[in-house]
Each structure stands twice: as structure tokens, then as C-alpha cells.
Amino acid sequence: MIHTIYKEGECHMQKFGFIGLGIMGSAIAKNLVNAGFEVTVWNRSPEKNKGLADLGAKMAETPQAVIESCPVTFTMLADPAAAREVCFGKYGVLDGISPGKGYVDMSTVDPETSQMIGGAVTAMGGRFLEAPVSGSRKPAEEGTLVILAAGDRTLFDEAMPGLERMGKKILYLGETGNGAKMKLVVNMVMGGMMAIFCEGLALGGKVGLDTADILDVIDSGAMANPMFKLKGGLIREGNFATAFPLKHMQKDLRLAVGLGDQASQPLFSAAAANEAFKNAKGLGFGDEDFSAIFKAIAKPD
Ligand code: NAP
């Protein structure tokens, strides 16, 4: 299917830029290409461009070149440092922004980073939307993410044909920063749940219970949820193939704890979960799935 926009009688295929082709970015960009959009991509490590090039995406040499060639560009980067580097660095996003350009940052960052980037983009006449996502590799591949957008409403509307290919639920949360806050709150809950879940499995194992039985009991009651069901089965198999890198979960908990500091909101459990994920990262599990925290918790005596 070809996506078109109509402007003063002219007909154009809708173009999108996409910067950052990691686990999430590559899956989302592929959906855009497969949906018929003309997509131009850039990734820091160029070898990750190949899969997109094979599907028909155009390659750009720099983030600046992506922005210059597309009215609306999406970004999906690791963390606040990466988001700032790609925006403010040489041949970066800001070097390509001109009046009216749309920049949609889907990375999970803190509200201040999002506001700093949004402020710089709008100061140059561009439009900014933050749009972090809830959902992992599979929802990204299937286009069933939950998108937590906030910022420029005109850009939200203009990006909607692309957003609709990425998500099953697309929220507009108001001013820039609200999307980041929502994402951090939700992932803080997820990180805390994973930490206590793995402690339960580890304790059960140490006292002689069968993991399959523990999972069955949890799944039969009010605590049943898709994450425990999916990750519990994989943990039992010893399968920690990366869907959501552990290092990113720790980053999200760190940012959530920081948000708690700013809001004077005590976060006892989130702070403890952050330490548990930090420990797991220090033990070398950062690039594995966030469920690999189990390996740090359930160490043999
Ligand atoms: P990822 O696979 O680690 O990809 C990270 C991307 O950021 C890569 O394209 C990487 O480029 C790029 N990057 C890192 N540092 C950079 C820098 N200094 N300059 C330029 N590019 C840089 O991570 P992901 O899982 O796709 O996650 C991306 C974002 O989505 C994160 O904020 C994460 O918290 C969030 N998120 C992830 C999931 C999930 O389940 N995976 C779910 C929801 C939200 P290289 O290829 O060169 O390293």
C-alpha cells in the first residue's frame, strides 16, 4: 500500500526519517517500510542499516541528512546521553532542522532531556513530539506498541499515519515531558515486578519447590499477568535472549528514582529494584534480557 498526502492539488508519497536501528528502532522502521512509506534511515553502527536497505529504505550519511530529507523524522535511541548526542552533535538533528520540520523522539529518557531537545528544536522553528513506547520487541514487530506521545499537537496529527503502523494504542498526554514521566512510572512498576518475581522464583528454588509449580500457582490467581507468564517460562528454560536489554531497565529505574527525588516522592521498592538491576549489570548481564536479573539473584551458594 502506498501512503499519500495531498497538498494544493499535488500528491506525494508520505516520507519519514528514522534514526536509531536497535532492537526497537529496526522493528518499527521495518513496519514503516512494509506499510509503503518512503523511509530514510541512519544508525551509528552502519551494519545495522543493511536489513532496512534490503527492504527498500534509503540510507543517509548523518542524522542531519535524514532530517533534511524528510518532513517528519522518528528517533529511537538508547538513553538520554544518546538522545542528546544525536540531537546536539556535529551533523546532528539540530543541524538539519528548519522551520516546520517535525522531530519525534521515541527514546525512553527523563523529562528534562526531552524538554531540552524539544526546546532546541522549536527554537529553530521545528516541531517536537516525544513518543516513548510501552511494549517490547514483539509488539514493535507486530505494530502493537502503546505510544505515549506529548508535545506539538500538529506534529502528533501529521505523524499519525506512521504512529498507527507502530501502535495499537496511541495516547496524546499534553505538554512535552508528560510522555517521559508516564513511561518512567510504567517501567518503574515493571522493573519492580520483575525483581520481586525473580526473588520469589529464586527463594522457591532454594527451598525445594518446583519452578513450574510456582509459575502455575501465580498464574492461577490475582497476580497472573502476561509478563510473568511469558518471562517465567523463559526463565525456567534458561532463555535470556534479549527483548528488552537489562541495561535499559536499569536506566529507566535510575531515571524513575531521579523523578521521585524531584517530586519528593519516596520510592523504597523502586530504589531497591534499581540496586538489584545495577548489581546484575555489574555482573555482566547488561546486554541480556532484563529477566536475566534472575541469574544475579539466584546465584548458587
Ligand atoms: P538498543 O537495541 O540498545 O538500541 C539502541 C540504539 O541507540 C542503537 O541504534 C544504538 O546505535 C543507538 N545509540 C546508542 N548510543 C548512541 C550514541 N551515543 N549515538 C548514536 N546512537 C546511539 O535498544 P532498544 O531496545 O532498541 O531501545 C531503544 C530505546 O527504547 C531505549 O530508550 C529503551 O529504553 C526503549 N525501549 C526499549 C524496549 C525494548 O523492549 N527493547 C521497550 C520499550 C522502550 P548502535 O547500533 O550504533 O549501538
Coordinates of C-alpha atoms in Angstrom, one line a residue, residues 3-208:
H3 CA 0.6 6.3 1.6
T4 CA 0.0 9.6 0.1
I5 CA -0.6 13.1 1.3
Y6 CA -2.5 15.7 -0.7
K7 CA -1.4 19.3 -0.7
E8 CA -2.8 22.0 -3.0
G9 CA -3.7 19.5 -5.6
E10 CA -0.3 17.7 -5.6
C11 CA 0.1 14.2 -4.4
H12 CA 3.2 12.9 -2.5
M13 CA 4.1 9.6 -1.0
Q14 CA 4.5 10.3 2.7
K15 CA 8.1 10.3 3.8
F16 CA 9.5 9.5 7.2
G17 CA 13.0 9.6 8.6
F18 CA 14.2 7.1 11.2
I19 CA 17.2 7.4 13.4
G20 CA 18.4 4.5 15.6
L21 CA 18.1 1.0 14.4
G22 CA 18.5 -1.1 17.6
I23 CA 16.0 -3.7 18.7
M24 CA 13.1 -1.4 18.7
G25 CA 14.1 1.1 16.0
S26 CA 14.8 -1.6 13.4
A27 CA 11.5 -3.3 14.0
I28 CA 9.5 -0.1 13.9
A29 CA 11.3 1.2 10.8
K30 CA 10.7 -2.1 9.0
N31 CA 6.9 -1.7 9.7
L32 CA 7.0 1.8 8.2
V33 CA 8.8 0.5 5.0
N34 CA 6.4 -2.5 4.8
A35 CA 3.5 -0.2 5.1
G36 CA 4.5 1.7 2.0
F37 CA 6.1 4.8 3.4
E38 CA 9.3 6.2 1.9
V39 CA 11.7 5.8 4.8
T40 CA 15.3 7.2 5.1
V41 CA 17.3 5.8 7.9
W42 CA 20.6 6.3 9.9
N43 CA 22.2 4.3 12.6
R44 CA 25.5 5.0 14.4
S45 CA 26.8 1.4 13.6
P46 CA 26.2 1.3 9.8
E47 CA 26.0 -2.5 9.6
K48 CA 22.5 -2.3 11.1
N49 CA 21.3 -0.4 8.1
K50 CA 21.5 -3.4 5.8
G51 CA 18.2 -5.1 6.8
L52 CA 16.4 -1.9 6.1
A53 CA 18.2 -1.2 2.9
D54 CA 17.3 -4.7 1.6
L55 CA 13.6 -3.8 2.2
G56 CA 14.0 -0.6 0.2
A57 CA 14.8 2.1 2.8
K58 CA 17.1 4.9 1.8
M59 CA 20.4 5.3 3.7
A60 CA 21.6 8.7 5.0
E61 CA 25.1 9.6 6.0
T62 CA 24.2 11.6 9.1
P63 CA 21.2 12.4 11.3
Q64 CA 21.3 15.9 9.7
A65 CA 20.8 14.4 6.3
V66 CA 17.8 12.4 7.5
I67 CA 16.2 15.4 8.9
E68 CA 16.9 17.5 5.8
S69 CA 15.3 14.9 3.5
C70 CA 12.1 14.2 5.4
P71 CA 9.3 16.4 6.8
V72 CA 9.0 14.1 9.9
T73 CA 11.7 12.1 11.5
F74 CA 11.4 9.5 14.3
T75 CA 14.3 8.6 16.6
M76 CA 14.7 5.5 18.9
L77 CA 17.9 5.7 20.9
A78 CA 19.3 4.0 23.9
D79 CA 19.3 6.7 26.7
P80 CA 19.4 10.4 27.5
A81 CA 23.1 10.6 26.5
A82 CA 22.5 9.1 23.1
A83 CA 19.4 11.3 22.5
R84 CA 21.4 14.4 23.3
E85 CA 24.4 13.3 21.2
V86 CA 22.3 12.7 18.2
C87 CA 20.4 15.9 18.6
F88 CA 23.2 18.3 19.5
G89 CA 26.3 16.6 18.0
K90 CA 28.1 17.5 14.8
Y91 CA 25.9 16.8 11.7
G92 CA 23.2 16.0 14.3
V93 CA 19.5 16.6 14.2
L94 CA 19.7 20.3 15.0
D95 CA 22.0 20.9 12.0
G96 CA 19.1 19.7 9.8
I97 CA 16.2 21.5 11.5
S98 CA 14.5 24.2 9.5
P99 CA 11.1 25.9 10.1
G100 CA 8.2 23.3 10.1
K101 CA 10.4 20.2 10.4
G102 CA 9.0 17.5 12.7
Y103 CA 11.1 15.6 15.1
V104 CA 9.6 12.7 17.1
D105 CA 11.8 11.2 19.8
M106 CA 10.6 7.8 20.9
S107 CA 13.6 7.0 23.2
T108 CA 13.0 6.5 26.9
V109 CA 14.6 9.5 28.5
D110 CA 13.9 11.8 31.5
P111 CA 11.5 14.7 31.1
E112 CA 14.4 17.3 31.3
T113 CA 16.2 15.7 28.4
S114 CA 13.0 15.6 26.3
Q115 CA 12.3 19.3 27.2
M116 CA 15.9 20.3 26.4
I117 CA 15.7 18.6 23.0
G118 CA 12.2 19.9 22.3
G119 CA 13.2 23.4 23.3
A120 CA 16.2 23.4 21.0
V121 CA 14.2 22.0 18.0
T122 CA 11.4 24.6 18.5
A123 CA 13.9 27.4 18.9
M124 CA 15.0 26.7 15.4
G125 CA 11.4 26.8 14.1
G126 CA 11.0 23.0 14.1
R127 CA 8.2 21.0 15.9
F128 CA 8.9 18.4 18.6
L129 CA 6.9 15.4 19.9
E130 CA 8.1 12.9 22.5
A131 CA 6.7 9.5 21.9
P132 CA 8.2 6.8 24.2
V133 CA 6.6 3.4 23.9
S134 CA 5.4 0.6 26.1
G135 CA 5.9 -2.9 24.7
S136 CA 8.9 -4.8 23.7
R137 CA 10.5 -6.4 20.6
K138 CA 7.4 -8.5 19.6
P139 CA 4.9 -5.7 19.9
A140 CA 7.3 -3.5 18.0
E141 CA 7.5 -6.1 15.2
E142 CA 3.7 -6.6 15.2
G143 CA 2.9 -2.9 15.4
T144 CA 1.1 -3.3 18.7
L145 CA 3.0 -0.9 20.9
V146 CA 1.4 1.6 23.4
I147 CA 2.6 5.0 22.3
L148 CA 2.9 7.8 25.0
A149 CA 3.1 11.0 23.0
A150 CA 3.3 14.6 24.2
G151 CA 4.3 17.9 22.7
D152 CA 3.3 19.5 19.4
R153 CA -0.2 18.6 18.5
T154 CA 0.1 19.4 14.8
L155 CA 3.1 17.0 14.6
F156 CA 1.1 14.4 16.5
D157 CA -1.6 14.6 13.9
E158 CA 0.9 14.7 11.0
A159 CA 2.8 11.7 12.3
M160 CA -0.3 9.7 13.0
P161 CA -0.2 7.6 9.8
G162 CA 3.2 6.4 10.9
L163 CA 2.3 6.0 14.6
E164 CA -0.8 3.9 13.6
R165 CA 1.6 1.4 12.0
M166 CA 3.6 1.2 15.2
G167 CA 1.0 1.0 17.9
K168 CA -2.4 -0.4 19.0
K169 CA -2.9 2.4 21.4
I170 CA -1.7 6.0 20.9
L171 CA -2.1 8.5 23.6
Y172 CA -1.6 12.2 23.5
L173 CA -0.6 13.4 27.0
G174 CA -0.2 17.1 26.6
E175 CA 2.9 19.1 27.1
T176 CA 6.4 17.7 26.5
G177 CA 7.7 15.8 29.5
N178 CA 4.4 14.1 30.2
G179 CA 5.2 11.2 27.9
A180 CA 8.6 10.7 29.5
K181 CA 7.0 10.8 33.0
M182 CA 4.4 8.3 32.1
K183 CA 6.9 5.9 30.6
L184 CA 9.2 6.1 33.7
V185 CA 6.2 5.4 36.0
V186 CA 5.1 2.4 34.0
N187 CA 8.6 0.9 33.6
M188 CA 9.4 1.5 37.3
V189 CA 6.4 -0.7 38.1
M190 CA 7.6 -3.3 35.5
G191 CA 11.2 -3.3 36.9
G192 CA 10.0 -3.7 40.5
M193 CA 7.7 -6.6 39.4
M194 CA 10.5 -8.4 37.6
A195 CA 12.9 -8.0 40.6
I196 CA 10.4 -9.4 43.2
F197 CA 9.2 -12.1 40.8
C198 CA 12.8 -13.4 40.3
E199 CA 13.4 -13.3 44.1
G200 CA 10.3 -15.4 44.5
L201 CA 11.5 -17.9 41.9
A202 CA 15.0 -18.0 43.5
L203 CA 13.6 -18.5 47.0
G204 CA 11.3 -21.2 45.8
G205 CA 14.1 -23.0 44.1
K206 CA 16.4 -22.8 47.2
V207 CA 13.7 -24.3 49.4
G208 CA 13.0 -27.1 47.1

